[in-house]
């Protein structure tokens, strides 16, 4: 709509048309909101954050159901994504980890793997230039007005809204502004929102690219049968761990229906230990890294990058606040930790859900007070701060395998309950369409924690972070630190023993359908009170959903 003086008017103005911006724009437009979505770049384009998690898949299903955007569910299952978006996405069956030491062959006994039960998830490696472009055009189909190659030059807020002026002179007037543009946020700059330095404990910088011709790790190492993981490394996200760093390998060519030959590669290094070299190109630095680790180097024999390298400084950034009167810094515009554990898009979709519901209410009531958005602020802070504790602990532990094996269990054992709470709410919602089921998920003192209702999980994470930091400064040996963390995991009645999380000898956690059944029985009758309550919540939700429950999982 064009208003007075040629100013274009809308309800919500969104900066940034990546997956975050396009999703929130689509969700709002699906509810009848007039939305403008702009971006300084254009689609298609490379983006990282390619590895899915079960929690992300569940949030995509929730957004699809709650806001009537079925397209979002198409991103939650690898087969559907390859059929609907295009045959360019890989499959993610597991999270795999192998420790490496400079100059020697890796010890196959120093590896771990968590294979995601197929009955619970069918995750993918998302080829983001295709998924993001597809979601952008989905927003267009829902009526979102878009501008590509459009740079916002000025933001002016007043009591009634925000005026956005483009570098081309075009002016928009909106009732609310969402900044989903990432690190280079105009809103963060305008209000000087960045914390300098970032408040996070974790430190890393990154080099990343897409490659062609990378060999599967399974083909370049000779591993004794007793140390072979149950799932081939090439079927999931491979994490090569080094002291104070790690390398991701994310294949898009590992799914039978994918026609994409590329593999995503990213190296994360603690910049305090590995300062960014001033006398090397990114390719030269990456080659020098490969020269130190023989097994990884064999993966790259004959491989070549297909894009320009991206080489960053410290990845971590944070903001002193993320919501204000008529604005929100959303997800990666508010802060970032590290790609480890692939939490970025899951966090994003959780924020989309929390923010969209409040924007809709604010538009209805014409009340944009900061108090209405207080939960979004707490959620974004919690998602970053809790992840900082976990990721920082992991990077510290990479130098000592027993300690990593303990941290691996803290991360892995709470993935399942983190997903279950979401699934239980969604099962109930499809029965009666009552938003109260999703609103109940927000009634917690620990927003942003994967299982926020569990004080046990919060305590285990706190012990893990404190213990790893003591190891880092030499107050504990690696074995002493590992023993402390393993004990708190093993002593907890809320930690699932049926998958092997309490047994450090179980380095490869790969539950089958029978194991899932045992887990449900344990959760119903033998677990601690938090886990019993959660399991009964999910099972009763499945009973209420009836025959539909199988299709919804």
PDB file of N, CA and C in Angstrom, residues 245 266-267 283 302 313 395 498 530:
ATOM      1  N   UNK A 245      39.963 -26.937  18.433  1.00  0.00           N
ATOM      2  CA  UNK A 245      39.379 -26.694  17.127  1.00  0.00           C
ATOM      3  C   UNK A 245      38.679 -27.921  16.586  1.00  0.00           C
ATOM      4  N   UNK A 266      34.195 -26.864   6.836  1.00  0.00           N
ATOM      5  CA  UNK A 266      34.453 -25.685   7.653  1.00  0.00           C
ATOM      6  C   UNK A 266      35.406 -26.000   8.785  1.00  0.00           C
ATOM      7  N   UNK A 267      36.411 -25.168   8.950  1.00  0.00           N
ATOM      8  CA  UNK A 267      37.423 -25.338   9.994  1.00  0.00           C
ATOM      9  C   UNK A 267      37.237 -24.253  11.040  1.00  0.00           C
ATOM     10  N   UNK A 283      43.316 -20.581   1.365  1.00  0.00           N
ATOM     11  CA  UNK A 283      43.660 -21.891   0.819  1.00  0.00           C
ATOM     12  C   UNK A 283      44.997 -22.368   1.368  1.00  0.00           C
ATOM     13  N   UNK A 302      42.963 -34.844  -4.266  1.00  0.00           N
ATOM     14  CA  UNK A 302      42.224 -34.665  -5.520  1.00  0.00           C
ATOM     15  C   UNK A 302      40.997 -33.800  -5.417  1.00  0.00           C
ATOM     16  N   UNK A 313      37.180 -13.496  11.362  1.00  0.00           N
ATOM     17  CA  UNK A 313      37.794 -13.304  12.662  1.00  0.00           C
ATOM     18  C   UNK A 313      36.975 -14.058  13.689  1.00  0.00           C
ATOM     19  N   UNK A 395      34.996 -27.809  23.347  1.00  0.00           N
ATOM     20  CA  UNK A 395      36.295 -27.436  22.782  1.00  0.00           C
ATOM     21  C   UNK A 395      37.425 -27.660  23.774  1.00  0.00           C
ATOM     22  N   UNK A 498      18.982 -46.694  28.644  1.00  0.00           N
ATOM     23  CA  UNK A 498      18.694 -47.728  27.646  1.00  0.00           C
ATOM     24  C   UNK A 498      19.424 -47.496  26.331  1.00  0.00           C
ATOM     25  N   UNK A 530      11.001 -35.987  36.634  1.00  0.00           N
ATOM     26  CA  UNK A 530      10.897 -35.120  35.454  1.00  0.00           C
ATOM     27  C   UNK A 530      10.707 -35.949  34.187  1.00  0.00           C
TER      28      UNK A 530
END
